[in-house]
mmCIF file of N, CA and C in Angstrom:
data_model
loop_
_atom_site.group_PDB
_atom_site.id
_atom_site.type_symbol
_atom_site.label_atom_id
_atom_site.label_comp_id
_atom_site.label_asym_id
_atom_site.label_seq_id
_atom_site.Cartn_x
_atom_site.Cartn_y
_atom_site.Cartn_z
ATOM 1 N N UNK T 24 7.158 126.849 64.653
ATOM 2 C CA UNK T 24 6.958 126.509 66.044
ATOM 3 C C UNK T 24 7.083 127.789 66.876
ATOM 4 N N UNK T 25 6.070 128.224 67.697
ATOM 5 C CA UNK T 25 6.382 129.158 68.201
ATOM 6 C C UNK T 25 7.248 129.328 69.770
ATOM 7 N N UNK T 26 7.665 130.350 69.718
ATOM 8 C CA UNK T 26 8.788 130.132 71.261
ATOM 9 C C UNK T 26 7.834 130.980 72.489
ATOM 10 N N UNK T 27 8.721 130.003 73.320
ATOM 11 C CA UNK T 27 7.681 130.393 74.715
ATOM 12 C C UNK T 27 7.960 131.670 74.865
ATOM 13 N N UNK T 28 7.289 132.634 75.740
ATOM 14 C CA UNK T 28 7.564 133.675 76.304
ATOM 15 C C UNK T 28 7.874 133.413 77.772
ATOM 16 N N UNK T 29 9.160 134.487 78.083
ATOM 17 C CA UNK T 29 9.923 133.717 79.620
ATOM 18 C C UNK T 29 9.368 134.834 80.318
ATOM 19 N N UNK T 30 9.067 134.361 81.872
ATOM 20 C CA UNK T 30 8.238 135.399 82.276
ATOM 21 C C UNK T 30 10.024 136.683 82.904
ATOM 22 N N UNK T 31 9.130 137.389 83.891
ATOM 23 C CA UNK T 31 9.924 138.629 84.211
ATOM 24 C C UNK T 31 11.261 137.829 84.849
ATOM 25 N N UNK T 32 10.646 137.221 86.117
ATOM 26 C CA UNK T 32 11.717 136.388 86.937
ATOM 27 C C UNK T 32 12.975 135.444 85.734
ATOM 28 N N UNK T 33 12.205 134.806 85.173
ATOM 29 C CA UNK T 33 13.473 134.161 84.259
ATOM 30 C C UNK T 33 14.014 134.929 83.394
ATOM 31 N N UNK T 34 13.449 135.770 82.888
ATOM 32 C CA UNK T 34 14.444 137.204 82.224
ATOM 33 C C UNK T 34 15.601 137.556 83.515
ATOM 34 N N UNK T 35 15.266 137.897 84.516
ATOM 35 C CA UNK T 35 16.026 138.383 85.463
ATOM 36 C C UNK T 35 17.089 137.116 85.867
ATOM 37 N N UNK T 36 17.091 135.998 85.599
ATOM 38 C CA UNK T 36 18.008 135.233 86.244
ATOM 39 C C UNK T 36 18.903 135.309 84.809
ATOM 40 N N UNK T 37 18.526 134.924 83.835
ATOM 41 C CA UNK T 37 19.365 135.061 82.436
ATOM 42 C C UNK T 37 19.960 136.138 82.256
ATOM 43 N N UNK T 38 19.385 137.041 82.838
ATOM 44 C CA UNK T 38 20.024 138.535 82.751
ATOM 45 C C UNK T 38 21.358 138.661 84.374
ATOM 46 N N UNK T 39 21.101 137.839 84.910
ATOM 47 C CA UNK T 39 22.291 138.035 86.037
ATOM 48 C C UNK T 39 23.348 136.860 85.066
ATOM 49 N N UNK T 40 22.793 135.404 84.860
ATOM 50 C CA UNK T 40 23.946 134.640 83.984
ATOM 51 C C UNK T 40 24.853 135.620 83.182
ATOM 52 N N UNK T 41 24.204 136.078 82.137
ATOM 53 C CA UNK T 41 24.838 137.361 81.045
ATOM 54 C C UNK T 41 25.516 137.847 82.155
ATOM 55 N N UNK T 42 25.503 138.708 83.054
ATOM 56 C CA UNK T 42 26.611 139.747 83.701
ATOM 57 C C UNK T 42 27.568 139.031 84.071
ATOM 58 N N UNK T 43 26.928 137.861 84.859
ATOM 59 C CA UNK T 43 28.365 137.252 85.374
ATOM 60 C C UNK T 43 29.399 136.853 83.987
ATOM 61 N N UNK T 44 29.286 136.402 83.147
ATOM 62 C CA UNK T 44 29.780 135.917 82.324
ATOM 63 C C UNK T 44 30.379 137.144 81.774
ATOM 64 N N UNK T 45 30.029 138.331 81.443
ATOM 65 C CA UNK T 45 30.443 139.695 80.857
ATOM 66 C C UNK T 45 31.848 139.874 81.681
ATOM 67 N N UNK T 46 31.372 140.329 83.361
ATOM 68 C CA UNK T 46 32.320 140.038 84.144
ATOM 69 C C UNK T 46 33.560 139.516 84.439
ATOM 70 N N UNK T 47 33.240 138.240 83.711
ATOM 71 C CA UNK T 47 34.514 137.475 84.211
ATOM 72 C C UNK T 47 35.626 137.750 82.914
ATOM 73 N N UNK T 48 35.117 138.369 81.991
ATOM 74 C CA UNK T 48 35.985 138.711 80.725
ATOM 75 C C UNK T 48 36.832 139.817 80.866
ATOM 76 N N UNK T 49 36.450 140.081 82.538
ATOM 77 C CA UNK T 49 37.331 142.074 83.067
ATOM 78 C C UNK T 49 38.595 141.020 83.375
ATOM 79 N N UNK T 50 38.450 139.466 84.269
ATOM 80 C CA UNK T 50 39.157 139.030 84.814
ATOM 81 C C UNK T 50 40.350 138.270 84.265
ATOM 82 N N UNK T 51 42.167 138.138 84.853
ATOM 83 C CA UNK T 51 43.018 137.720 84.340
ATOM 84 C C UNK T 51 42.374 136.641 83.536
ATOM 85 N N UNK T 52 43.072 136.481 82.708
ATOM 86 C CA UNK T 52 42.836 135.342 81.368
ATOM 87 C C UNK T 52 43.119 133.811 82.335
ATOM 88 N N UNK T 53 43.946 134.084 82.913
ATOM 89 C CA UNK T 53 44.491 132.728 83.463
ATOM 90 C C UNK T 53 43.562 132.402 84.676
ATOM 91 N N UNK T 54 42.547 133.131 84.880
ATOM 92 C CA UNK T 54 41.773 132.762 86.381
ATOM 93 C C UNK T 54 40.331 132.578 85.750
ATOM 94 N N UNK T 55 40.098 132.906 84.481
ATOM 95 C CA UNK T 55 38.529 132.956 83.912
ATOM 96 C C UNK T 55 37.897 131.316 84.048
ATOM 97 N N UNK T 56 38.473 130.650 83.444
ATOM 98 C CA UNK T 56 38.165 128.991 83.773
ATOM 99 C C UNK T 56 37.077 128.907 85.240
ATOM 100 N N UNK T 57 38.182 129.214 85.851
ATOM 101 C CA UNK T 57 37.586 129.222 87.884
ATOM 102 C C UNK T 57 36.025 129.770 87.646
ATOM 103 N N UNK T 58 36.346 131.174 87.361
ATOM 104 C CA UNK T 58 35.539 132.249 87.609
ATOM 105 C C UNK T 58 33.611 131.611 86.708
ATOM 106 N N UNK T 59 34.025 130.537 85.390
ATOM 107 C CA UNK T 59 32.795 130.830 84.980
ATOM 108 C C UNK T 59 32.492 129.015 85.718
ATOM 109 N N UNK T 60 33.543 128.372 86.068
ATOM 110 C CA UNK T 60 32.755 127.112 86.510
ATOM 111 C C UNK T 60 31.991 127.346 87.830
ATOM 112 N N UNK T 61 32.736 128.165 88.655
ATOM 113 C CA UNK T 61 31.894 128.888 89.841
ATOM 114 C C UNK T 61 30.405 129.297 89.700
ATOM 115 N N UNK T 62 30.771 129.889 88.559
ATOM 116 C CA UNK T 62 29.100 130.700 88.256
ATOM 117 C C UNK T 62 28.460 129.774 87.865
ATOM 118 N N UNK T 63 28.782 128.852 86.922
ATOM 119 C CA UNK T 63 27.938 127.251 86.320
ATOM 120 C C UNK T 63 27.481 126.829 87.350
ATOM 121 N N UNK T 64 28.593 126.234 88.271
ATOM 122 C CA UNK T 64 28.355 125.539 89.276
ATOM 123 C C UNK T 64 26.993 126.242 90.822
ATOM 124 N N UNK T 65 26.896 127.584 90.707
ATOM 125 C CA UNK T 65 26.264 127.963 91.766
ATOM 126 C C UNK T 65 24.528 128.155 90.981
ATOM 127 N N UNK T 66 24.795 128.547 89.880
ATOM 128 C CA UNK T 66 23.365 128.401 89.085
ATOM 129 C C UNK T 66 22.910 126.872 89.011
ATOM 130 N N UNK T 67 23.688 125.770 88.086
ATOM 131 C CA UNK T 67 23.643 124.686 88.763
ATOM 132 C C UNK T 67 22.830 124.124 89.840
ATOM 133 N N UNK T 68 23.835 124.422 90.931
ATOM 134 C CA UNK T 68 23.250 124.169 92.232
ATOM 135 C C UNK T 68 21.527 124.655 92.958
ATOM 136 N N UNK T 69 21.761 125.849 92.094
ATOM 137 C CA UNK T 69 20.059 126.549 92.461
ATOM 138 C C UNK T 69 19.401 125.982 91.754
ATOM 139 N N UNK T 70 19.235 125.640 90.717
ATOM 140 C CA UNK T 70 18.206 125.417 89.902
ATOM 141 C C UNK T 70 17.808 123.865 90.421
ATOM 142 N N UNK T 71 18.355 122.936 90.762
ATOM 143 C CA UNK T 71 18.069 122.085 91.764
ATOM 144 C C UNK T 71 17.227 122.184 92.574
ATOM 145 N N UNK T 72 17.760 123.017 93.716
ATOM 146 C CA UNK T 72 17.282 123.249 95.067
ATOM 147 C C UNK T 72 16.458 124.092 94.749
ATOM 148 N N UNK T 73 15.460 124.485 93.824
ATOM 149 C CA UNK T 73 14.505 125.974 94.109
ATOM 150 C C UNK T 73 13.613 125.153 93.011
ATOM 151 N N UNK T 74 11.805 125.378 93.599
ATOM 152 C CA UNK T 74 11.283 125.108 93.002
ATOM 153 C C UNK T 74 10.510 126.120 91.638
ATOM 154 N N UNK T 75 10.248 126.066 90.304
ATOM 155 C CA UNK T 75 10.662 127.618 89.748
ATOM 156 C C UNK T 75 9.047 128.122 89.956
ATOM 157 N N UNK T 76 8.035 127.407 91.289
ATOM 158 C CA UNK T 76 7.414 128.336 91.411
ATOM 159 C C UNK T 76 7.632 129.246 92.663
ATOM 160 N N UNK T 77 8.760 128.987 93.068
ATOM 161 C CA UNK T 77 8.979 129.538 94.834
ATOM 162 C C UNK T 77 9.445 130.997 94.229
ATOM 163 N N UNK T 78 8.670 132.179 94.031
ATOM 164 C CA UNK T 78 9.053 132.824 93.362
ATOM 165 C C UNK T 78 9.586 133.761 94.818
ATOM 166 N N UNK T 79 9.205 133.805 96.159
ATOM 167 C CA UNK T 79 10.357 134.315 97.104
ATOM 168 C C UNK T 79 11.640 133.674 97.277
ATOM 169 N N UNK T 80 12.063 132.317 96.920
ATOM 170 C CA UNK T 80 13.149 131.453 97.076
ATOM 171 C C UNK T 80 13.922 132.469 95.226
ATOM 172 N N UNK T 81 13.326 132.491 94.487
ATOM 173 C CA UNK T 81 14.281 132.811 93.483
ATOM 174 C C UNK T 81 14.556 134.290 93.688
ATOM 175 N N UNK T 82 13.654 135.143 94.230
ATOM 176 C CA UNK T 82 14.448 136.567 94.382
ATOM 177 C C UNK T 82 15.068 136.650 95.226
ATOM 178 N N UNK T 83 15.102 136.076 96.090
ATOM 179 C CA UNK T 83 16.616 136.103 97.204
ATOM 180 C C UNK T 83 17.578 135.639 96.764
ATOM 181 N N UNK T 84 17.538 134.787 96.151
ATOM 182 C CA UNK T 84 19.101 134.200 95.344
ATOM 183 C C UNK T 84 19.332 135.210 94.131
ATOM 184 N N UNK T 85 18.395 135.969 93.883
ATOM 185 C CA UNK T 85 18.445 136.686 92.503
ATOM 186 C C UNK T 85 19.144 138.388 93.404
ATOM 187 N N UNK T 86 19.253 138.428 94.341
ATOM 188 C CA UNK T 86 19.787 139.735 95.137
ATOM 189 C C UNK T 86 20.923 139.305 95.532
ATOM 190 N N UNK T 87 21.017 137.636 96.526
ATOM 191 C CA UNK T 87 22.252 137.023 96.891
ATOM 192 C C UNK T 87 23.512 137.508 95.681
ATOM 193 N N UNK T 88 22.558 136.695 94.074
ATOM 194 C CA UNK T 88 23.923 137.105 92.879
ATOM 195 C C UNK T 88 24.036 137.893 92.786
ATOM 196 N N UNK T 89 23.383 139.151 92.694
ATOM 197 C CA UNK T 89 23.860 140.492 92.343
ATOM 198 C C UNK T 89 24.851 141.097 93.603
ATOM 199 N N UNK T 90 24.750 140.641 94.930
ATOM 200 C CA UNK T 90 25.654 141.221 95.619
ATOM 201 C C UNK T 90 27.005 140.652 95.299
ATOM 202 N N UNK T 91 26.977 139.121 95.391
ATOM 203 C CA UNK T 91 27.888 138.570 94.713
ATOM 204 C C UNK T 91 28.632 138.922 93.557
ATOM 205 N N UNK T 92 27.878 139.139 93.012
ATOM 206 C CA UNK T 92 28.388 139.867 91.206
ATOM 207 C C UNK T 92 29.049 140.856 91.459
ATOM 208 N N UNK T 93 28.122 142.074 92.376
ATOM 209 C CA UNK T 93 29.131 142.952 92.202
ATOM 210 C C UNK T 93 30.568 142.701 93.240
ATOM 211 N N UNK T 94 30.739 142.162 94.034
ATOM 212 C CA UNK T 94 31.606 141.860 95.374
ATOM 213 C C UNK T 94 32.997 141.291 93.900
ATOM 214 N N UNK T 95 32.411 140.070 93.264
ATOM 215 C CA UNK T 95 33.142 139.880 92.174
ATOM 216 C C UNK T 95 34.006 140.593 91.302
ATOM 217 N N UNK T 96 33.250 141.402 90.872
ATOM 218 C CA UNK T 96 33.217 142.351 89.724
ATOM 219 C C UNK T 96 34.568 143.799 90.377
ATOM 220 N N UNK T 97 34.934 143.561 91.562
ATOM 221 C CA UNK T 97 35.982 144.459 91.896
ATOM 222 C C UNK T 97 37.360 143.954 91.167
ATOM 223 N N UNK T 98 37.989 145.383 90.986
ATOM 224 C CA UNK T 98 39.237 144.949 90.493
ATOM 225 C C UNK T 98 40.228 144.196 91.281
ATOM 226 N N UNK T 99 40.292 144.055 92.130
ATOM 227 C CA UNK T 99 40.853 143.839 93.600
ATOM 228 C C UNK T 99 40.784 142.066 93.521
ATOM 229 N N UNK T 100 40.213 141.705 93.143
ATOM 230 C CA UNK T 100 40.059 140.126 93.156
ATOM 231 C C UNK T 100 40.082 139.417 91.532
ATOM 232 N N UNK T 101 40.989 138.536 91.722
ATOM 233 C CA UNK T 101 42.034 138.566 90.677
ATOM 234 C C UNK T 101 41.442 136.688 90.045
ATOM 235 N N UNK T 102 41.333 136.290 91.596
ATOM 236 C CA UNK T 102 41.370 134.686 91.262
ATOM 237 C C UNK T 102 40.329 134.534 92.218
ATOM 238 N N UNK T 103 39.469 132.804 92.132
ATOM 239 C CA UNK T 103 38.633 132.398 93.022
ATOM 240 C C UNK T 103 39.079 131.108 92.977
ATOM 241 N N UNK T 104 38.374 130.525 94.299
ATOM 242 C CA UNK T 104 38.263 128.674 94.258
ATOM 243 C C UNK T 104 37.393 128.517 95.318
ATOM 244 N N UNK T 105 37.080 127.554 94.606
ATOM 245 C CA UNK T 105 35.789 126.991 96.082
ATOM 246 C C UNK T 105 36.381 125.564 96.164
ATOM 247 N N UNK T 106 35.706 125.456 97.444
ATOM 248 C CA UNK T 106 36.098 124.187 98.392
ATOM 249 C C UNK T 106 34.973 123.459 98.388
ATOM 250 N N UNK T 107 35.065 122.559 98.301
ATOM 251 C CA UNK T 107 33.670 121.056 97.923
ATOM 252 C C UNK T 107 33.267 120.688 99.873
ATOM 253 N N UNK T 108 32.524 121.258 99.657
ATOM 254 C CA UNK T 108 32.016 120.497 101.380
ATOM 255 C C UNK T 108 31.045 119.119 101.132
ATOM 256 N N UNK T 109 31.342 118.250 101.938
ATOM 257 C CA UNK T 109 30.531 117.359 101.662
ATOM 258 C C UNK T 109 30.269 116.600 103.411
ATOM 259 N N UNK T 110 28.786 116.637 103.409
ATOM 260 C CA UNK T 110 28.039 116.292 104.589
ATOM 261 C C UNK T 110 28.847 115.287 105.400
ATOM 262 N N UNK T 111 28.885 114.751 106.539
ATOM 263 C CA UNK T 111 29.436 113.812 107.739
ATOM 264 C C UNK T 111 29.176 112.531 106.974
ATOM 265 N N UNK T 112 27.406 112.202 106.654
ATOM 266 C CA UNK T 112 27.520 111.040 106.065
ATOM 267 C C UNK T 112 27.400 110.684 105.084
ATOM 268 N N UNK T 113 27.983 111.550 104.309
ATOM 269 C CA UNK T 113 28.450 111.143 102.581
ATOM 270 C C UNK T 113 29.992 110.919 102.495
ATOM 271 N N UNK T 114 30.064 109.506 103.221
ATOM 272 C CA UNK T 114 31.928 109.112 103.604
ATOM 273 C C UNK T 114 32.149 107.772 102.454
#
């Protein structure tokens, strides 16, 4: 069976997954959990909301992570958590 070929853009998003994940292995042992459900959770969330031909919608999120990544990737930040927002009328 032969395997697809992924174009440039999905190389580039698999290739930001890989860093983040590399990344979070700099981070305390006891905060890594946080650190990769964050990253699940925000890839997750995009791959939803972006259609995979909006190929200006995926390089802005594909610059968004890398600033992110690196903002991350400082020694200086140890732990993360995110806060669940949920709309007025989802009560």
């Amino acid at each position: 069976m032969p395997t697809r070929r992924l174009s440039g853009l999905q190389k580039d998003v698999l290739r930001l997954y890989r860093d983040c994940l590399r990344a979070i292995r700099n981070k305390p042992e006891a905060s890594r959990p946080r650190f990769h459900a964050f990253a699940r959770r925000e890839f997750d969330k995009n791959i939803s909301a972006v259609s995979r031909t909006d190929v200006g919608a995926i390089e802005h999120l594909l610059r968004v992570g890398r600033r992110r990544l690196e903002q991350y990737m400082s020694p200086n930040i140890h732990d993360i958590s995110s806060v669940e927002m949920r709309s007025a009328g989802a009560r």
